[in-house]
Structures are given as structure tokens and as C-alpha cells.
PDB file of C-alpha atoms in Angstrom:
ATOM      1  CA  UNK A 686      -0.009   5.909 -26.161  1.00 57.00           C
ATOM      2  CA  UNK A 687      -1.832   8.594 -24.174  1.00 62.00           C
ATOM      3  CA  UNK A 688      -1.062  10.541 -21.035  1.00 65.00           C
ATOM      4  CA  UNK A 689      -3.463  10.056 -18.136  1.00 66.00           C
ATOM      5  CA  UNK A 690      -4.634  12.840 -15.840  1.00 68.00           C
ATOM      6  CA  UNK A 691      -3.079  12.971 -12.396  1.00 75.00           C
ATOM      7  CA  UNK A 692      -4.136   9.948 -10.370  1.00 77.00           C
ATOM      8  CA  UNK A 693      -5.542  11.106  -7.003  1.00 76.00           C
ATOM      9  CA  UNK A 694      -4.015   9.549  -3.925  1.00 78.00           C
ATOM     10  CA  UNK A 695      -7.440   8.302  -2.808  1.00 74.00           C
ATOM     11  CA  UNK A 696      -7.596   6.064  -5.906  1.00 77.00           C
ATOM     12  CA  UNK A 697      -3.987   4.918  -5.755  1.00 83.00           C
ATOM     13  CA  UNK A 698      -3.037   1.313  -4.932  1.00 88.00           C
ATOM     14  CA  UNK A 699      -3.032   0.570  -1.210  1.00 88.00           C
ATOM     15  CA  UNK A 700      -0.259  -1.793  -0.131  1.00 91.00           C
ATOM     16  CA  UNK A 701      -0.174  -3.226   3.389  1.00 91.00           C
ATOM     17  CA  UNK A 702       3.122  -4.273   4.963  1.00 94.00           C
ATOM     18  CA  UNK A 703       3.417  -7.133   7.449  1.00 94.00           C
ATOM     19  CA  UNK A 704       6.985  -7.155   8.846  1.00 96.00           C
ATOM     20  CA  UNK A 705       8.668  -9.922  10.790  1.00 96.00           C
ATOM     21  CA  UNK A 706       9.938  -9.165  14.331  1.00 95.00           C
ATOM     22  CA  UNK A 707      13.572  -9.413  13.223  1.00 96.00           C
ATOM     23  CA  UNK A 708      13.000  -6.792  10.510  1.00 96.00           C
ATOM     24  CA  UNK A 709      11.251  -4.446  12.929  1.00 95.00           C
ATOM     25  CA  UNK A 710      14.236  -4.684  15.268  1.00 95.00           C
ATOM     26  CA  UNK A 711      16.700  -4.221  12.399  1.00 95.00           C
ATOM     27  CA  UNK A 712      15.041  -0.990  11.254  1.00 95.00           C
ATOM     28  CA  UNK A 713      14.917   0.368  14.801  1.00 93.00           C
ATOM     29  CA  UNK A 714      18.616  -0.359  15.312  1.00 92.00           C
ATOM     30  CA  UNK A 715      19.354   1.443  12.029  1.00 92.00           C
ATOM     31  CA  UNK A 716      17.385   4.546  13.166  1.00 90.00           C
ATOM     32  CA  UNK A 717      14.883   4.004  10.375  1.00 92.00           C
ATOM     33  CA  UNK A 718      11.089   4.325  10.483  1.00 92.00           C
ATOM     34  CA  UNK A 719       8.784   1.302  10.106  1.00 93.00           C
ATOM     35  CA  UNK A 720       8.960  -0.238   6.658  1.00 95.00           C
ATOM     36  CA  UNK A 721       5.614   1.125   5.418  1.00 94.00           C
ATOM     37  CA  UNK A 722       6.704   4.665   6.300  1.00 92.00           C
ATOM     38  CA  UNK A 723      10.078   4.058   4.682  1.00 94.00           C
ATOM     39  CA  UNK A 724       8.432   2.848   1.471  1.00 95.00           C
ATOM     40  CA  UNK A 725       6.037   5.803   1.511  1.00 92.00           C
ATOM     41  CA  UNK A 726       8.991   8.160   1.114  1.00 92.00           C
ATOM     42  CA  UNK A 727       9.467   6.829  -2.435  1.00 93.00           C
ATOM     43  CA  UNK A 728       5.954   7.691  -3.597  1.00 88.00           C
ATOM     44  CA  UNK A 729       4.883   8.908  -6.107  1.00 90.00           C
ATOM     45  CA  UNK A 730       6.772   7.153  -8.866  1.00 92.00           C
ATOM     46  CA  UNK A 731       7.482   9.031 -12.102  1.00 91.00           C
ATOM     47  CA  UNK A 732       6.537   7.759 -15.547  1.00 91.00           C
ATOM     48  CA  UNK A 733       4.588   4.555 -14.913  1.00 90.00           C
ATOM     49  CA  UNK A 734       2.818   2.922 -17.854  1.00 88.00           C
ATOM     50  CA  UNK A 735      -0.452   1.028 -17.436  1.00 86.00           C
ATOM     51  CA  UNK A 736      -3.061  -0.465 -19.753  1.00 82.00           C
ATOM     52  CA  UNK A 737      -6.794   0.162 -19.677  1.00 77.00           C
ATOM     53  CA  UNK A 738      -9.454  -2.551 -19.991  1.00 73.00           C
ATOM     54  CA  UNK A 739      -9.372  -1.938 -23.765  1.00 76.00           C
ATOM     55  CA  UNK A 740      -5.590  -2.549 -23.746  1.00 77.00           C
ATOM     56  CA  UNK A 741      -4.848   1.113 -24.429  1.00 82.00           C
ATOM     57  CA  UNK A 742      -1.418   2.089 -23.107  1.00 86.00           C
ATOM     58  CA  UNK A 743      -1.492   5.064 -20.733  1.00 85.00           C
ATOM     59  CA  UNK A 744       1.502   6.852 -19.224  1.00 88.00           C
ATOM     60  CA  UNK A 745       1.158   8.380 -15.754  1.00 87.00           C
ATOM     61  CA  UNK A 746       3.596  11.215 -15.142  1.00 89.00           C
ATOM     62  CA  UNK A 747       3.202  10.488 -11.430  1.00 90.00           C
ATOM     63  CA  UNK A 748       1.893   7.257  -9.924  1.00 91.00           C
ATOM     64  CA  UNK A 749       1.140   7.523  -6.186  1.00 90.00           C
ATOM     65  CA  UNK A 750       1.192   4.576  -3.813  1.00 92.00           C
ATOM     66  CA  UNK A 751      -0.137   4.244  -0.279  1.00 90.00           C
ATOM     67  CA  UNK A 752       1.605   2.029   2.263  1.00 92.00           C
ATOM     68  CA  UNK A 753       0.161   0.999   5.632  1.00 89.00           C
ATOM     69  CA  UNK A 754       1.044  -1.422   8.376  1.00 90.00           C
ATOM     70  CA  UNK A 755      -1.173  -4.493   7.969  1.00 89.00           C
ATOM     71  CA  UNK A 756      -1.736  -4.730  11.724  1.00 86.00           C
ATOM     72  CA  UNK A 757      -3.011  -1.149  11.813  1.00 85.00           C
ATOM     73  CA  UNK A 758      -5.396  -1.867   8.945  1.00 84.00           C
ATOM     74  CA  UNK A 759      -6.728  -5.002  10.627  1.00 83.00           C
ATOM     75  CA  UNK A 760      -7.409  -3.091  13.847  1.00 82.00           C
ATOM     76  CA  UNK A 761      -9.012  -0.181  11.995  1.00 82.00           C
ATOM     77  CA  UNK A 762     -11.378  -2.475  10.102  1.00 80.00           C
ATOM     78  CA  UNK A 763     -12.627  -3.985  13.380  1.00 81.00           C
ATOM     79  CA  UNK A 764     -13.805  -0.626  14.729  1.00 82.00           C
ATOM     80  CA  UNK A 765     -17.512   0.198  14.527  1.00 83.00           C
ATOM     81  CA  UNK A 766     -18.141   2.271  11.388  1.00 83.00           C
ATOM     82  CA  UNK A 767     -20.403   4.831  13.075  1.00 88.00           C
ATOM     83  CA  UNK A 768     -17.962   5.340  15.934  1.00 87.00           C
ATOM     84  CA  UNK A 769     -15.075   5.736  13.527  1.00 85.00           C
ATOM     85  CA  UNK A 770     -17.031   8.193  11.376  1.00 87.00           C
ATOM     86  CA  UNK A 771     -17.757  10.348  14.429  1.00 89.00           C
ATOM     87  CA  UNK A 772     -14.117  10.260  15.522  1.00 89.00           C
ATOM     88  CA  UNK A 773     -12.999  11.153  12.002  1.00 88.00           C
ATOM     89  CA  UNK A 774     -15.235  14.230  11.840  1.00 90.00           C
ATOM     90  CA  UNK A 775     -14.106  15.398  15.287  1.00 91.00           C
ATOM     91  CA  UNK A 776     -10.455  14.800  14.409  1.00 90.00           C
ATOM     92  CA  UNK A 777     -10.649  16.744  11.142  1.00 90.00           C
ATOM     93  CA  UNK A 778     -12.465  19.568  12.919  1.00 91.00           C
ATOM     94  CA  UNK A 779      -9.746  19.743  15.576  1.00 90.00           C
ATOM     95  CA  UNK A 780      -6.960  19.820  12.983  1.00 89.00           C
ATOM     96  CA  UNK A 781      -8.634  22.606  11.040  1.00 89.00           C
ATOM     97  CA  UNK A 782      -9.533  24.484  14.229  1.00 89.00           C
ATOM     98  CA  UNK A 783      -5.900  24.614  15.364  1.00 89.00           C
ATOM     99  CA  UNK A 784      -4.867  26.279  12.116  1.00 88.00           C
ATOM    100  CA  UNK A 785      -7.978  28.354  11.480  1.00 87.00           C
ATOM    101  CA  UNK A 786      -6.657  31.640  12.892  1.00 87.00           C
ATOM    102  CA  UNK A 787      -3.468  31.514  10.830  1.00 86.00           C
ATOM    103  CA  UNK A 788      -5.432  30.576   7.727  1.00 84.00           C
ATOM    104  CA  UNK A 789      -7.850  33.467   8.223  1.00 84.00           C
ATOM    105  CA  UNK A 790      -4.936  35.871   8.467  1.00 82.00           C
ATOM    106  CA  UNK A 791      -3.456  34.344   5.339  1.00 79.00           C
ATOM    107  CA  UNK A 792      -6.800  34.580   3.540  1.00 76.00           C
ATOM    108  CA  UNK A 793      -6.949  38.297   4.281  1.00 76.00           C
ATOM    109  CA  UNK A 794      -3.701  38.709   2.364  1.00 74.00           C
ATOM    110  CA  UNK A 795      -4.625  36.399  -0.523  1.00 69.00           C
ATOM    111  CA  UNK A 796      -7.823  36.468  -2.541  1.00 62.00           C
ATOM    112  CA  UNK A 797      -9.219  32.926  -2.661  1.00 57.00           C
ATOM    113  CA  UNK A 798     -12.428  34.062  -4.359  1.00 57.00           C
ATOM    114  CA  UNK A 799     -10.758  34.358  -7.773  1.00 59.00           C
ATOM    115  CA  UNK A 800     -10.322  30.607  -8.050  1.00 58.00           C
ATOM    116  CA  UNK A 801      -6.581  30.848  -8.600  1.00 58.00           C
ATOM    117  CA  UNK A 802      -5.697  29.192  -5.289  1.00 67.00           C
ATOM    118  CA  UNK A 803      -7.188  26.394  -3.212  1.00 74.00           C
ATOM    119  CA  UNK A 804      -8.095  27.312   0.338  1.00 81.00           C
ATOM    120  CA  UNK A 805      -5.817  25.678   2.945  1.00 84.00           C
ATOM    121  CA  UNK A 806      -8.725  24.259   4.961  1.00 84.00           C
ATOM    122  CA  UNK A 807      -9.903  22.376   1.884  1.00 86.00           C
ATOM    123  CA  UNK A 808      -6.397  21.027   1.307  1.00 86.00           C
ATOM    124  CA  UNK A 809      -6.251  19.857   4.929  1.00 86.00           C
ATOM    125  CA  UNK A 810      -9.614  18.088   4.580  1.00 86.00           C
ATOM    126  CA  UNK A 811      -8.402  16.464   1.374  1.00 85.00           C
ATOM    127  CA  UNK A 812      -5.185  15.239   3.042  1.00 84.00           C
ATOM    128  CA  UNK A 813      -7.098  13.766   5.984  1.00 84.00           C
ATOM    129  CA  UNK A 814      -9.465  11.850   3.704  1.00 82.00           C
ATOM    130  CA  UNK A 815      -6.643  10.600   1.486  1.00 79.00           C
ATOM    131  CA  UNK A 816      -4.786   9.313   4.541  1.00 74.00           C
ATOM    132  CA  UNK A 817      -7.588   6.932   5.514  1.00 75.00           C
ATOM    133  CA  UNK A 818      -6.112   3.492   6.177  1.00 69.00           C
ATOM    134  CA  UNK A 819      -9.350   1.445   5.909  1.00 70.00           C
ATOM    135  CA  UNK A 820      -9.268  -0.209   2.459  1.00 63.00           C
ATOM    136  CA  UNK A 821     -11.916  -1.709   0.204  1.00 63.00           C
ATOM    137  CA  UNK A 822      -9.110  -3.790  -1.258  1.00 65.00           C
ATOM    138  CA  UNK A 823      -5.358  -3.872  -0.836  1.00 77.00           C
ATOM    139  CA  UNK A 824      -2.239  -5.749  -1.751  1.00 85.00           C
ATOM    140  CA  UNK A 825       0.226  -7.177   0.769  1.00 89.00           C
ATOM    141  CA  UNK A 826       4.007  -7.230   1.159  1.00 91.00           C
ATOM    142  CA  UNK A 827       5.348  -9.731   3.689  1.00 94.00           C
ATOM    143  CA  UNK A 828       8.763  -8.468   4.764  1.00 95.00           C
ATOM    144  CA  UNK A 829      11.508 -10.292   6.639  1.00 95.00           C
ATOM    145  CA  UNK A 830      15.295 -10.099   6.844  1.00 96.00           C
ATOM    146  CA  UNK A 831      18.348 -12.334   6.832  1.00 95.00           C
ATOM    147  CA  UNK A 832      19.319 -11.385  10.395  1.00 95.00           C
ATOM    148  CA  UNK A 833      16.763 -13.762  11.916  1.00 94.00           C
ATOM    149  CA  UNK A 834      18.231 -16.809  13.710  1.00 93.00           C
ATOM    150  CA  UNK A 835      16.517 -18.996  11.107  1.00 95.00           C
ATOM    151  CA  UNK A 836      15.613 -16.788   8.102  1.00 95.00           C
ATOM    152  CA  UNK A 837      13.643 -19.451   6.206  1.00 95.00           C
ATOM    153  CA  UNK A 838      11.608 -20.278   9.294  1.00 96.00           C
ATOM    154  CA  UNK A 839      10.981 -16.541   9.791  1.00 95.00           C
ATOM    155  CA  UNK A 840       9.527 -16.319   6.275  1.00 96.00           C
ATOM    156  CA  UNK A 841       7.382 -19.407   6.887  1.00 96.00           C
ATOM    157  CA  UNK A 842       6.063 -18.043  10.188  1.00 95.00           C
ATOM    158  CA  UNK A 843       5.324 -14.690   8.547  1.00 94.00           C
ATOM    159  CA  UNK A 844       3.185 -16.344   5.870  1.00 94.00           C
ATOM    160  CA  UNK A 845       1.435 -18.444   8.513  1.00 93.00           C
ATOM    161  CA  UNK A 846       0.691 -15.317  10.553  1.00 92.00           C
ATOM    162  CA  UNK A 847      -0.683 -13.563   7.483  1.00 89.00           C
ATOM    163  CA  UNK A 848      -2.993 -16.500   6.723  1.00 87.00           C
ATOM    164  CA  UNK A 849      -4.359 -16.312  10.277  1.00 84.00           C
ATOM    165  CA  UNK A 850      -5.197 -12.602   9.999  1.00 81.00           C
ATOM    166  CA  UNK A 851      -8.644 -11.891   8.583  1.00 76.00           C
ATOM    167  CA  UNK A 852     -10.229  -8.650   7.455  1.00 75.00           C
ATOM    168  CA  UNK A 853     -14.007  -8.070   7.227  1.00 74.00           C
ATOM    169  CA  UNK A 854     -15.941  -9.651   4.362  1.00 71.00           C
ATOM    170  CA  UNK A 855     -16.351  -6.294   2.609  1.00 66.00           C
ATOM    171  CA  UNK A 856     -12.603  -6.207   1.923  1.00 70.00           C
ATOM    172  CA  UNK A 857     -11.846  -7.951  -1.371  1.00 70.00           C
ATOM    173  CA  UNK A 858     -10.108 -11.250  -0.450  1.00 71.00           C
ATOM    174  CA  UNK A 859      -8.388 -11.493  -3.844  1.00 76.00           C
ATOM    175  CA  UNK A 860      -5.079  -9.746  -3.372  1.00 82.00           C
ATOM    176  CA  UNK A 861      -1.463  -9.805  -4.461  1.00 88.00           C
ATOM    177  CA  UNK A 862       0.910 -11.231  -1.848  1.00 91.00           C
ATOM    178  CA  UNK A 863       4.556 -10.272  -2.334  1.00 95.00           C
ATOM    179  CA  UNK A 864       7.495 -11.432  -0.194  1.00 96.00           C
ATOM    180  CA  UNK A 865      10.583  -9.281   0.321  1.00 97.00           C
ATOM    181  CA  UNK A 866      13.728 -10.377   2.154  1.00 97.00           C
ATOM    182  CA  UNK A 867      16.008  -7.539   3.254  1.00 97.00           C
ATOM    183  CA  UNK A 868      19.674  -8.545   3.354  1.00 97.00           C
ATOM    184  CA  UNK A 869      21.824  -5.994   5.261  1.00 96.00           C
ATOM    185  CA  UNK A 870      25.601  -5.902   5.087  1.00 93.00           C
ATOM    186  CA  UNK A 871      25.914  -7.021   8.733  1.00 92.00           C
ATOM    187  CA  UNK A 872      23.831 -10.148   8.145  1.00 94.00           C
ATOM    188  CA  UNK A 873      25.266 -13.464   9.362  1.00 95.00           C
ATOM    189  CA  UNK A 874      24.452 -14.842   5.897  1.00 95.00           C
ATOM    190  CA  UNK A 875      26.798 -14.194   3.008  1.00 96.00           C
ATOM    191  CA  UNK A 876      25.579 -13.343  -0.492  1.00 95.00           C
ATOM    192  CA  UNK A 877      25.433 -16.960  -1.660  1.00 96.00           C
ATOM    193  CA  UNK A 878      23.448 -18.042   1.408  1.00 96.00           C
ATOM    194  CA  UNK A 879      21.072 -15.097   0.976  1.00 96.00           C
ATOM    195  CA  UNK A 880      20.528 -16.061  -2.664  1.00 97.00           C
ATOM    196  CA  UNK A 881      19.822 -19.656  -1.623  1.00 97.00           C
ATOM    197  CA  UNK A 882      17.235 -18.341   0.852  1.00 97.00           C
ATOM    198  CA  UNK A 883      15.674 -16.252  -1.908  1.00 97.00           C
ATOM    199  CA  UNK A 884      15.470 -19.228  -4.271  1.00 97.00           C
ATOM    200  CA  UNK A 885      13.900 -21.421  -1.574  1.00 96.00           C
ATOM    201  CA  UNK A 886      11.334 -18.720  -0.760  1.00 96.00           C
ATOM    202  CA  UNK A 887      10.543 -18.168  -4.430  1.00 96.00           C
ATOM    203  CA  UNK A 888      10.059 -21.907  -4.950  1.00 95.00           C
ATOM    204  CA  UNK A 889       7.743 -22.123  -1.938  1.00 94.00           C
ATOM    205  CA  UNK A 890       5.681 -18.937  -2.345  1.00 94.00           C
ATOM    206  CA  UNK A 891       5.912 -18.009  -6.019  1.00 92.00           C
ATOM    207  CA  UNK A 892       7.549 -15.496  -8.316  1.00 93.00           C
ATOM    208  CA  UNK A 893       6.387 -12.456  -6.347  1.00 95.00           C
ATOM    209  CA  UNK A 894       9.535 -12.602  -4.221  1.00 96.00           C
ATOM    210  CA  UNK A 895      12.395 -10.110  -3.943  1.00 96.00           C
ATOM    211  CA  UNK A 896      15.819 -10.079  -2.274  1.00 97.00           C
ATOM    212  CA  UNK A 897      16.871  -6.535  -1.358  1.00 97.00           C
ATOM    213  CA  UNK A 898      20.553  -6.141  -0.472  1.00 96.00           C
ATOM    214  CA  UNK A 899      21.358  -2.947   1.448  1.00 95.00           C
ATOM    215  CA  UNK A 900      24.152  -1.757   3.706  1.00 93.00           C
ATOM    216  CA  UNK A 901      22.079   0.183   6.293  1.00 90.00           C
ATOM    217  CA  UNK A 902      25.306   1.871   7.324  1.00 87.00           C
ATOM    218  CA  UNK A 903      24.805   5.284   8.971  1.00 83.00           C
ATOM    219  CA  UNK A 904      25.128   8.074   6.372  1.00 82.00           C
ATOM    220  CA  UNK A 905      27.074  11.287   6.850  1.00 78.00           C
ATOM    221  CA  UNK A 906      23.777  13.147   7.154  1.00 83.00           C
ATOM    222  CA  UNK A 907      20.129  12.052   7.012  1.00 83.00           C
ATOM    223  CA  UNK A 908      18.089  12.933   3.953  1.00 84.00           C
ATOM    224  CA  UNK A 909      14.743  14.702   4.065  1.00 83.00           C
ATOM    225  CA  UNK A 910      11.687  12.706   3.044  1.00 82.00           C
ATOM    226  CA  UNK A 911       8.181  13.835   2.066  1.00 81.00           C
ATOM    227  CA  UNK A 912       5.834  14.400   4.973  1.00 81.00           C
ATOM    228  CA  UNK A 913       3.346  11.625   5.661  1.00 83.00           C
ATOM    229  CA  UNK A 914      -0.375  12.030   5.174  1.00 81.00           C
ATOM    230  CA  UNK A 915      -2.268  12.580   8.446  1.00 83.00           C
ATOM    231  CA  UNK A 916      -4.107   9.574   9.842  1.00 82.00           C
ATOM    232  CA  UNK A 917      -6.886   9.198  12.365  1.00 83.00           C
ATOM    233  CA  UNK A 918      -5.301   8.751  15.837  1.00 76.00           C
ATOM    234  CA  UNK A 919      -5.339   5.601  17.922  1.00 64.00           C
ATOM    235  CA  UNK A 920      -8.528   3.623  18.063  1.00 62.00           C
ATOM    236  CA  UNK A 921     -10.290   3.456  21.445  1.00 58.00           C
ATOM    237  CA  UNK A 922     -10.384  -0.328  21.055  1.00 51.00           C
ATOM    238  CA  UNK A 923      -8.537  -2.122  23.882  1.00 48.00           C
ATOM    239  CA  UNK A 924      -5.335  -4.047  23.283  1.00 49.00           C
ATOM    240  CA  UNK A 925      -4.492  -2.226  20.073  1.00 49.00           C
ATOM    241  CA  UNK A 926      -1.189  -0.731  19.071  1.00 50.00           C
ATOM    242  CA  UNK A 927      -0.579   1.503  16.099  1.00 49.00           C
ATOM    243  CA  UNK A 928       2.712   2.481  14.561  1.00 54.00           C
ATOM    244  CA  UNK A 929       3.692   6.052  15.330  1.00 56.00           C
ATOM    245  CA  UNK A 930       3.599   8.557  12.491  1.00 53.00           C
ATOM    246  CA  UNK A 931       5.973  11.516  12.820  1.00 54.00           C
ATOM    247  CA  UNK A 932       4.993  14.813  11.234  1.00 50.00           C
ATOM    248  CA  UNK A 933       8.262  14.948   9.311  1.00 51.00           C
ATOM    249  CA  UNK A 934      10.644  12.265   8.160  1.00 70.00           C
ATOM    250  CA  UNK A 935      14.383  11.991   7.911  1.00 81.00           C
ATOM    251  CA  UNK A 936      15.870   8.840   6.468  1.00 88.00           C
ATOM    252  CA  UNK A 937      19.227   7.614   7.730  1.00 89.00           C
ATOM    253  CA  UNK A 938      20.122   5.982   4.433  1.00 91.00           C
ATOM    254  CA  UNK A 939      23.149   6.207   2.204  1.00 92.00           C
ATOM    255  CA  UNK A 940      22.709   7.236  -1.417  1.00 91.00           C
ATOM    256  CA  UNK A 941      23.315   3.652  -2.486  1.00 94.00           C
ATOM    257  CA  UNK A 942      20.601   2.350  -0.158  1.00 94.00           C
ATOM    258  CA  UNK A 943      18.203   5.048  -1.363  1.00 94.00           C
ATOM    259  CA  UNK A 944      18.798   3.838  -4.913  1.00 94.00           C
ATOM    260  CA  UNK A 945      18.231   0.231  -3.856  1.00 96.00           C
ATOM    261  CA  UNK A 946      14.925   0.979  -2.123  1.00 96.00           C
ATOM    262  CA  UNK A 947      13.769   3.161  -5.025  1.00 95.00           C
ATOM    263  CA  UNK A 948      14.637   0.398  -7.486  1.00 96.00           C
ATOM    264  CA  UNK A 949      12.638  -2.138  -5.481  1.00 96.00           C
ATOM    265  CA  UNK A 950       9.559   0.103  -5.286  1.00 96.00           C
ATOM    266  CA  UNK A 951       9.639   0.644  -9.061  1.00 95.00           C
ATOM    267  CA  UNK A 952      10.203  -3.039  -9.847  1.00 95.00           C
ATOM    268  CA  UNK A 953       7.463  -4.090  -7.434  1.00 95.00           C
ATOM    269  CA  UNK A 954       5.068  -1.590  -9.024  1.00 94.00           C
ATOM    270  CA  UNK A 955       5.817  -2.213 -12.687  1.00 93.00           C
ATOM    271  CA  UNK A 956       6.515  -5.958 -12.577  1.00 93.00           C
ATOM    272  CA  UNK A 957       4.083  -7.180  -9.900  1.00 92.00           C
ATOM    273  CA  UNK A 958       1.512  -4.593  -8.826  1.00 91.00           C
ATOM    274  CA  UNK A 959       0.456  -3.057 -12.158  1.00 89.00           C
ATOM    275  CA  UNK A 960       0.231  -6.407 -14.037  1.00 90.00           C
ATOM    276  CA  UNK A 961      -1.826  -7.786 -11.138  1.00 88.00           C
ATOM    277  CA  UNK A 962      -4.169  -4.784 -11.275  1.00 84.00           C
ATOM    278  CA  UNK A 963      -4.551  -5.064 -15.044  1.00 84.00           C
ATOM    279  CA  UNK A 964      -5.332  -8.771 -14.820  1.00 84.00           C
ATOM    280  CA  UNK A 965      -7.841  -8.162 -12.024  1.00 77.00           C
ATOM    281  CA  UNK A 966      -9.669  -5.550 -14.114  1.00 76.00           C
ATOM    282  CA  UNK A 967      -9.850  -7.960 -17.056  1.00 77.00           C
ATOM    283  CA  UNK A 968     -11.252 -10.703 -14.799  1.00 72.00           C
ATOM    284  CA  UNK A 969     -13.838  -8.324 -13.316  1.00 66.00           C
ATOM    285  CA  UNK A 970     -14.917  -7.238 -16.792  1.00 69.00           C
ATOM    286  CA  UNK A 971     -15.252 -10.853 -17.902  1.00 72.00           C
ATOM    287  CA  UNK A 972     -17.330 -11.688 -14.825  1.00 70.00           C
ATOM    288  CA  UNK A 973     -19.662  -8.749 -15.425  1.00 68.00           C
ATOM    289  CA  UNK A 974     -19.907  -9.590 -19.117  1.00 70.00           C
ATOM    290  CA  UNK A 975     -20.783 -13.211 -18.336  1.00 72.00           C
ATOM    291  CA  UNK A 976     -23.458 -12.076 -15.886  1.00 70.00           C
ATOM    292  CA  UNK A 977     -25.029  -9.616 -18.326  1.00 72.00           C
ATOM    293  CA  UNK A 978     -24.581 -11.610 -21.522  1.00 70.00           C
ATOM    294  CA  UNK A 979     -24.542 -15.372 -20.870  1.00 66.00           C
ATOM    295  CA  UNK A 980     -23.255 -17.586 -23.699  1.00 63.00           C
ATOM    296  CA  UNK A 981     -25.792 -18.646 -26.339  1.00 56.00           C
ATOM    297  CA  UNK A 982     -25.562 -22.324 -25.374  1.00 55.00           C
ATOM    298  CA  UNK A 983     -26.875 -21.385 -21.919  1.00 51.00           C
ATOM    299  CA  UNK A 984     -30.133 -20.238 -23.479  1.00 49.00           C
ATOM    300  CA  UNK A 985     -30.277 -23.369 -25.659  1.00 54.00           C
ATOM    301  CA  UNK A 986     -29.843 -25.612 -22.634  1.00 51.00           C
ATOM    302  CA  UNK A 987     -32.511 -23.687 -20.730  1.00 52.00           C
ATOM    303  CA  UNK A 988     -34.907 -23.875 -23.674  1.00 48.00           C
ATOM    304  CA  UNK A 989     -34.331 -27.579 -24.230  1.00 53.00           C
ATOM    305  CA  UNK A 990     -34.963 -28.301 -20.579  1.00 53.00           C
ATOM    306  CA  UNK A 991     -38.519 -26.915 -20.816  1.00 52.00           C
ATOM    307  CA  UNK A 992     -40.954 -29.835 -21.363  1.00 55.00           C
ATOM    308  CA  UNK A 993     -43.224 -29.528 -24.373  1.00 49.00           C
ATOM    309  CA  UNK A 994     -46.934 -29.509 -23.639  1.00 49.00           C
ATOM    310  CA  UNK A 995     -48.842 -32.515 -24.990  1.00 46.00           C
ATOM    311  CA  UNK A 996     -50.693 -31.525 -28.139  1.00 42.00           C
TER     312      UNK A 996
END
């Protein structure tokens, strides 16, 4: 077993969240951020083990994850690339320009030429690039709750909505689809009914299904969460709505709920996401190998199909 170098955020798995309306309302009533921002607070994960294409086991001391709202990603991917590139450059320039004077004063006190420290403007550029929500590929979590009038129908409608949403052809269509059902303590369903819903969902949509039981009761005091990466502001496209991203986060979660969410993120990563990634890499390698080195019988069939010239 070897230890891998730090995985940069830009190369980390990108997971898109598509929440049901009942879950969106539940989180708002609980004074919680949207689910993708809530999940982001639990990244990076410590001590995650993966396997390379040669089946070598590698341990990552930190394993970052990126979470986005699927609707935001869909809207972002529809924007013209040149227009978005221009907006991105202007946006980064504005962010750096606002802080330039303070950074210059700081640079006069610290010597950045010795290579012992990274300049703050470079760190800001790095954060802006890492926060890009447009993916080349991504995985999906479809999230609903047990507070819906008909929870099973809510899950069905969520999957139907996901199947109707299409990203551009350059986004890899092969992706993991995971379903999570959040079961709060004030749900009209009891534990047995919630478990029956989970079993029905798992039977219908596969093993990548999770039932997350939480209280969502207001804590004595909110807990601080890591700041979110900056993201390019709203697209100029008409009829688009993005989820708001606060500069700082406070989570109104009890310690027990924090443990429950953290446990789900780790189980999702180690039991669904990482195995899916490893299998995808193996399939890609096999496809490339087949393209470069076709089986011997292919050459025999091709040779036998060539007619012999009459002697």
C-alpha cells in the first residue's frame, strides 16, 4: 500500500445534486443551506483508499469532493463557451482587483521572492478555477425526503425529471446515479414506513440507494463550516436561477446530525463513488486496449476474407 500525493480539487470527483421540492422546503425550514452546499461542508474526507488501474492500493490522506446543484450545472453548460470564458476572466480580474491593494501592502511585509510562500493573488486564481461548475463528467445524487405527501411518487418524479434533463454531448453520459431519502424526526412516516419506502426505492432503482435518518432539530448554537469555493456569478441567460452561495457557512445541525451526514458522505464515497470510478477506469483501459491491440482472431478473420488471386 502506498500513500498518494494530495489530490487537487480540480481533479476531484464532481457530484451533482438534484433535490425534490419537498426536500428544498425542508432544508429552508430547518435554516440549512441547499443540499449540495451542506454536503460540501464535509469535504475533504480523511483516509480514503483507492486502487489504480494496476490494482495497486493507494491511501489518500485527504480526498476532496465537489458538490454542485444539477440545475446550475445544466444551465452553465448551455452558455456559449466564448462568452463564458470572457465573463470568467473579467470576474477573476474583478476579484483580484478588489484585494490588490491589501495584498500589495502584505507583500511589502512578506518576501514572496524566496519561494517559501505562495502569493495571495495566485491562490485566489487557483480557487476561482477550482470552483468551476462546468464538468467533463460527473456523478449524480437524486435527493428527496419522507415529508412529501406521497414520498414514493416524489422519488419517481425526481427520477423522471432527471431523465428529461440533458447535458451537452461533450459531457460523459456514463455516470453513477445515487438516490438518497432524508427522513427527519418530524416526518409523517414512522421508522418502519420509512424503511419500507427505502426498500421499494432500492428495488426499483438499484443498490445505490440510502436512507438518512436525522432529527434536524435546532441546535444550541450553529457550527462553523468551511468556506465555499468562489463560483462565476449568474449567467446572463434568460429564465435561469442559480442557488445562492454565501461567503461563509454556519450549519444549524446537532452533533448527532453532523455525524449522520458525515457517515453518509463517507459511505457514499467508499461504497459507491470510488468503486464506480475504479470500474470506469478499468472499462476505459479495456476499450483503449481493444482499439490498439485487437484480438488475434480479428486479424485471422480479416485475412481469410481476402479473396485469393487466381494463379
